[in-house]
Amino acid sequence: MEVKLGFGAIPKPQYVFVSRENDHCWYMLSEDEKRIPIYERALTGAITGIEVNKKVETKFKVVEKNDLYILADKPYIIRSGSESYFSQSLLLSLDILTCEQLRNPLTMAVSPGESNVVFCTIYDPVTYRSIDVSWNGHKEIDWQALGQKVSLKINSLQNFNQEPIQISTNTTPSEAHTVLIAQSDRYLAQLNWTPEQGREYLQQKYGKRSRLQLTDTEILEFIDYLEGKLTQNCQI
């Protein structure tokens, strides 16, 4: 994206909300909370992350939402109800997509259904082909589990797109160990491991309860193991 110098709007992500109306299916909010209809049916960009079953406080109650992060001409966040058909069709499509497809720009399109229903259809903007999903047995799907699976795949993929932590030749052994611990922290967070899971693995593998007790060779081996787990999650 081109950076515009001088005065302008605050650089923050633009939220996009899903709603079935007569002539549009999503909208933005102005600074005074007025709806701004979006008449275009599709948004093309790179998926940079997803949050599922996120608790959001509204004027009336706390509700669960799914937030899909997309980088296009600016950062966008598509927000939809966790139990909506839009979110469900989105998760079904993202679950089918391969890691290679998720690394490339994709097109998110809104498709109006009956009543107030809105579906999400994902397209490859190069081939114009849609990601076809099956709704067979959708009532028996554990949507929370599917959301966690998709979230782990997408967010793990984004982790690999980040620059690895570098250790310079001037780094002391203690500083290097600290850097390695920090890198393992990042991988553990991407895997959603709890401290108990980490300690249990270290105890079984090395007979130690803390990463601080690991040798440099052991911490590097542990990092390789975590990277392998992230790769497996991305390939599921």
mmCIF file of N, CA, C and O in Angstrom, residues 114-162:
data_model
loop_
_atom_site.group_PDB
_atom_site.id
_atom_site.type_symbol
_atom_site.label_atom_id
_atom_site.label_comp_id
_atom_site.label_asym_id
_atom_site.label_seq_id
_atom_site.Cartn_x
_atom_site.Cartn_y
_atom_site.Cartn_z
ATOM 1 N N GLU A 114 -32.527 -16.344 1.137
ATOM 2 C CA GLU A 114 -33.893 -15.999 1.498
ATOM 3 C C GLU A 114 -33.938 -15.239 2.816
ATOM 4 O O GLU A 114 -33.042 -15.356 3.648
ATOM 5 N N SER A 115 -34.984 -14.460 2.989
ATOM 6 C CA SER A 115 -35.189 -13.698 4.225
ATOM 7 C C SER A 115 -33.977 -12.808 4.492
ATOM 8 O O SER A 115 -33.583 -12.027 3.641
ATOM 9 N N ASN A 116 -33.359 -12.945 5.672
ATOM 10 C CA ASN A 116 -32.210 -12.103 6.013
ATOM 11 C C ASN A 116 -30.890 -12.856 5.910
ATOM 12 O O ASN A 116 -29.886 -12.460 6.488
ATOM 13 N N VAL A 117 -30.872 -13.949 5.150
ATOM 14 C CA VAL A 117 -29.682 -14.803 5.042
ATOM 15 C C VAL A 117 -28.697 -14.241 4.023
ATOM 16 O O VAL A 117 -29.077 -13.791 2.940
ATOM 17 N N VAL A 118 -27.404 -14.278 4.400
ATOM 18 C CA VAL A 118 -26.316 -13.908 3.493
ATOM 19 C C VAL A 118 -25.272 -15.018 3.539
ATOM 20 O O VAL A 118 -24.851 -15.444 4.617
ATOM 21 N N PHE A 119 -24.861 -15.500 2.365
ATOM 22 C CA PHE A 119 -23.809 -16.506 2.274
ATOM 23 C C PHE A 119 -22.505 -15.847 1.842
ATOM 24 O O PHE A 119 -22.510 -14.773 1.230
ATOM 25 N N CYS A 120 -21.398 -16.509 2.157
ATOM 26 C CA CYS A 120 -20.086 -16.073 1.686
ATOM 27 C C CYS A 120 -19.582 -17.074 0.654
ATOM 28 O O CYS A 120 -19.595 -18.280 0.884
ATOM 29 N N THR A 121 -19.144 -16.562 -0.478
ATOM 30 C CA THR A 121 -18.520 -17.397 -1.507
ATOM 31 C C THR A 121 -17.121 -16.859 -1.774
ATOM 32 O O THR A 121 -16.951 -15.657 -1.983
ATOM 33 N N ILE A 122 -16.129 -17.745 -1.753
ATOM 34 C CA ILE A 122 -14.753 -17.335 -1.997
ATOM 35 C C ILE A 122 -14.366 -17.724 -3.417
ATOM 36 O O ILE A 122 -14.618 -18.845 -3.860
ATOM 37 N N TYR A 123 -13.727 -16.779 -4.125
ATOM 38 C CA TYR A 123 -13.291 -17.003 -5.490
ATOM 39 C C TYR A 123 -11.775 -16.846 -5.598
ATOM 40 O O TYR A 123 -11.153 -16.093 -4.833
ATOM 41 N N ASP A 124 -11.202 -17.557 -6.571
ATOM 42 C CA ASP A 124 -9.821 -17.303 -6.973
ATOM 43 C C ASP A 124 -9.875 -16.169 -7.990
ATOM 44 O O ASP A 124 -10.446 -16.340 -9.076
ATOM 45 N N PRO A 125 -9.314 -14.989 -7.692
ATOM 46 C CA PRO A 125 -9.440 -13.850 -8.605
ATOM 47 C C PRO A 125 -8.669 -14.009 -9.909
ATOM 48 O O PRO A 125 -8.888 -13.242 -10.855
ATOM 49 N N VAL A 126 -7.788 -15.024 -9.997
ATOM 50 C CA VAL A 126 -7.034 -15.267 -11.229
ATOM 51 C C VAL A 126 -7.809 -16.178 -12.164
ATOM 52 O O VAL A 126 -7.969 -15.899 -13.357
ATOM 53 N N THR A 127 -8.350 -17.273 -11.612
ATOM 54 C CA THR A 127 -9.081 -18.243 -12.441
ATOM 55 C C THR A 127 -10.583 -17.980 -12.490
ATOM 56 O O THR A 127 -11.290 -18.567 -13.317
ATOM 57 N N TYR A 128 -11.072 -17.112 -11.593
ATOM 58 C CA TYR A 128 -12.498 -16.799 -11.482
ATOM 59 C C TYR A 128 -13.310 -17.988 -10.970
ATOM 60 O O TYR A 128 -14.536 -17.968 -11.020
ATOM 61 N N ARG A 129 -12.665 -18.995 -10.475
ATOM 62 C CA ARG A 129 -13.371 -20.165 -9.974
ATOM 63 C C ARG A 129 -13.727 -19.995 -8.505
ATOM 64 O O ARG A 129 -12.929 -19.478 -7.724
ATOM 65 N N SER A 130 -14.924 -20.461 -8.152
ATOM 66 C CA SER A 130 -15.357 -20.365 -6.765
ATOM 67 C C SER A 130 -14.948 -21.611 -5.996
ATOM 68 O O SER A 130 -14.713 -22.671 -6.581
ATOM 69 N N ILE A 131 -14.857 -21.471 -4.677
ATOM 70 C CA ILE A 131 -14.595 -22.603 -3.804
ATOM 71 C C ILE A 131 -15.945 -23.214 -3.454
ATOM 72 O O ILE A 131 -16.724 -22.624 -2.698
ATOM 73 N N ASP A 132 -16.213 -24.369 -4.021
ATOM 74 C CA ASP A 132 -17.515 -25.005 -3.812
ATOM 75 C C ASP A 132 -17.531 -25.775 -2.497
ATOM 76 O O ASP A 132 -16.632 -26.564 -2.220
ATOM 77 N N VAL A 133 -18.542 -25.529 -1.692
ATOM 78 C CA VAL A 133 -18.674 -26.211 -0.411
ATOM 79 C C VAL A 133 -19.961 -27.018 -0.390
ATOM 80 O O VAL A 133 -20.912 -26.728 -1.126
ATOM 81 N N SER A 134 -19.974 -28.027 0.445
ATOM 82 C CA SER A 134 -21.158 -28.869 0.587
ATOM 83 C C SER A 134 -21.832 -28.588 1.926
ATOM 84 O O SER A 134 -21.168 -28.508 2.959
ATOM 85 N N TRP A 135 -23.158 -28.440 1.868
ATOM 86 C CA TRP A 135 -23.922 -28.195 3.089
ATOM 87 C C TRP A 135 -24.538 -29.477 3.631
ATOM 88 O O TRP A 135 -25.308 -29.440 4.583
ATOM 89 N N ASN A 136 -24.169 -30.608 3.047
ATOM 90 C CA ASN A 136 -24.697 -31.884 3.531
ATOM 91 C C ASN A 136 -24.247 -32.138 4.967
ATOM 92 O O ASN A 136 -23.059 -32.092 5.278
ATOM 93 N N GLY A 137 -25.199 -32.374 5.833
ATOM 94 C CA GLY A 137 -24.874 -32.661 7.227
ATOM 95 C C GLY A 137 -24.385 -31.468 8.012
ATOM 96 O O GLY A 137 -23.770 -31.625 9.072
ATOM 97 N N HIS A 138 -24.682 -30.246 7.516
ATOM 98 C CA HIS A 138 -24.151 -29.067 8.199
ATOM 99 C C HIS A 138 -24.748 -28.880 9.593
ATOM 100 O O HIS A 138 -24.131 -28.254 10.461
ATOM 101 N N LYS A 139 -25.937 -29.441 9.828
ATOM 102 C CA LYS A 139 -26.553 -29.297 11.143
ATOM 103 C C LYS A 139 -25.827 -30.104 12.212
ATOM 104 O O LYS A 139 -25.971 -29.831 13.410
ATOM 105 N N GLU A 140 -25.057 -31.105 11.785
ATOM 106 C CA GLU A 140 -24.317 -31.929 12.742
ATOM 107 C C GLU A 140 -22.886 -31.449 12.942
ATOM 108 O O GLU A 140 -22.127 -32.005 13.741
ATOM 109 N N ILE A 141 -22.478 -30.415 12.211
ATOM 110 C CA ILE A 141 -21.099 -29.929 12.302
ATOM 111 C C ILE A 141 -20.874 -29.218 13.637
ATOM 112 O O ILE A 141 -21.716 -28.438 14.097
ATOM 113 N N ASP A 142 -19.738 -29.488 14.250
ATOM 114 C CA ASP A 142 -19.319 -28.753 15.447
ATOM 115 C C ASP A 142 -18.632 -27.477 14.961
ATOM 116 O O ASP A 142 -17.439 -27.469 14.648
ATOM 117 N N TRP A 143 -19.399 -26.388 14.872
ATOM 118 C CA TRP A 143 -18.889 -25.149 14.278
ATOM 119 C C TRP A 143 -17.781 -24.532 15.111
ATOM 120 O O TRP A 143 -16.867 -23.897 14.567
ATOM 121 N N GLN A 144 -17.845 -24.692 16.419
ATOM 122 C CA GLN A 144 -16.791 -24.140 17.260
ATOM 123 C C GLN A 144 -15.466 -24.862 16.987
ATOM 124 O O GLN A 144 -14.413 -24.221 16.878
ATOM 125 N N ALA A 145 -15.522 -26.181 16.861
ATOM 126 C CA ALA A 145 -14.313 -26.953 16.571
ATOM 127 C C ALA A 145 -13.774 -26.612 15.182
ATOM 128 O O ALA A 145 -12.556 -26.487 14.989
ATOM 129 N N LEU A 146 -14.684 -26.469 14.200
ATOM 130 C CA LEU A 146 -14.252 -26.106 12.850
ATOM 131 C C LEU A 146 -13.608 -24.727 12.848
ATOM 132 O O LEU A 146 -12.594 -24.504 12.184
ATOM 133 N N GLY A 147 -14.195 -23.793 13.599
ATOM 134 C CA GLY A 147 -13.629 -22.452 13.686
ATOM 135 C C GLY A 147 -12.228 -22.463 14.276
ATOM 136 O O GLY A 147 -11.326 -21.759 13.799
ATOM 137 N N GLN A 148 -12.018 -23.259 15.313
ATOM 138 C CA GLN A 148 -10.694 -23.360 15.923
ATOM 139 C C GLN A 148 -9.694 -23.977 14.951
ATOM 140 O O GLN A 148 -8.536 -23.558 14.885
ATOM 141 N N LYS A 149 -10.144 -24.974 14.192
ATOM 142 C CA LYS A 149 -9.268 -25.618 13.210
ATOM 143 C C LYS A 149 -8.841 -24.626 12.130
ATOM 144 O O LYS A 149 -7.658 -24.527 11.778
ATOM 145 N N VAL A 150 -9.813 -23.877 11.593
ATOM 146 C CA VAL A 150 -9.519 -22.901 10.551
ATOM 147 C C VAL A 150 -8.631 -21.784 11.093
ATOM 148 O O VAL A 150 -7.680 -21.344 10.436
ATOM 149 N N SER A 151 -8.939 -21.321 12.313
ATOM 150 C CA SER A 151 -8.142 -20.258 12.934
ATOM 151 C C SER A 151 -6.693 -20.687 13.101
ATOM 152 O O SER A 151 -5.767 -19.917 12.816
ATOM 153 N N LEU A 152 -6.497 -21.914 13.548
ATOM 154 C CA LEU A 152 -5.143 -22.414 13.759
ATOM 155 C C LEU A 152 -4.394 -22.505 12.437
ATOM 156 O O LEU A 152 -3.216 -22.146 12.348
ATOM 157 N N LYS A 153 -5.076 -22.960 11.378
ATOM 158 C CA LYS A 153 -4.433 -23.080 10.074
ATOM 159 C C LYS A 153 -4.020 -21.721 9.526
ATOM 160 O O LYS A 153 -2.865 -21.536 9.097
ATOM 161 N N ILE A 154 -4.929 -20.760 9.556
ATOM 162 C CA ILE A 154 -4.644 -19.445 8.987
ATOM 163 C C ILE A 154 -3.600 -18.701 9.801
ATOM 164 O O ILE A 154 -2.639 -18.140 9.260
ATOM 165 N N ASN A 155 -3.759 -18.682 11.120
ATOM 166 C CA ASN A 155 -2.831 -17.931 11.950
ATOM 167 C C ASN A 155 -1.458 -18.588 12.003
ATOM 168 O O ASN A 155 -0.442 -17.906 12.135
ATOM 169 N N SER A 156 -1.401 -19.926 11.877
ATOM 170 C CA SER A 156 -0.110 -20.609 11.796
ATOM 171 C C SER A 156 0.591 -20.248 10.498
ATOM 172 O O SER A 156 1.801 -20.047 10.470
ATOM 173 N N LEU A 157 -0.176 -20.155 9.426
ATOM 174 C CA LEU A 157 0.391 -19.790 8.134
ATOM 175 C C LEU A 157 0.971 -18.391 8.186
ATOM 176 O O LEU A 157 2.061 -18.136 7.672
ATOM 177 N N GLN A 158 0.267 -17.459 8.823
ATOM 178 C CA GLN A 158 0.772 -16.106 8.938
ATOM 179 C C GLN A 158 2.048 -16.059 9.762
ATOM 180 O O GLN A 158 2.928 -15.248 9.535
ATOM 181 N N ASN A 159 2.160 -16.950 10.736
ATOM 182 C CA ASN A 159 3.361 -17.005 11.554
ATOM 183 C C ASN A 159 4.579 -17.332 10.698
ATOM 184 O O ASN A 159 5.659 -16.767 10.878
ATOM 185 N N PHE A 160 4.420 -18.235 9.715
ATOM 186 C CA PHE A 160 5.542 -18.608 8.868
ATOM 187 C C PHE A 160 5.908 -17.493 7.902
ATOM 188 O O PHE A 160 7.017 -17.469 7.381
ATOM 189 N N ASN A 161 4.984 -16.580 7.652
ATOM 190 C CA ASN A 161 5.269 -15.456 6.767
ATOM 191 C C ASN A 161 6.061 -14.368 7.467
ATOM 192 O O ASN A 161 6.536 -13.429 6.836
ATOM 193 N N GLN A 162 6.207 -14.463 8.788
ATOM 194 C CA GLN A 162 6.953 -13.476 9.543
ATOM 195 C C GLN A 162 8.446 -13.762 9.443
ATOM 196 O O GLN A 162 8.876 -14.886 9.223
#
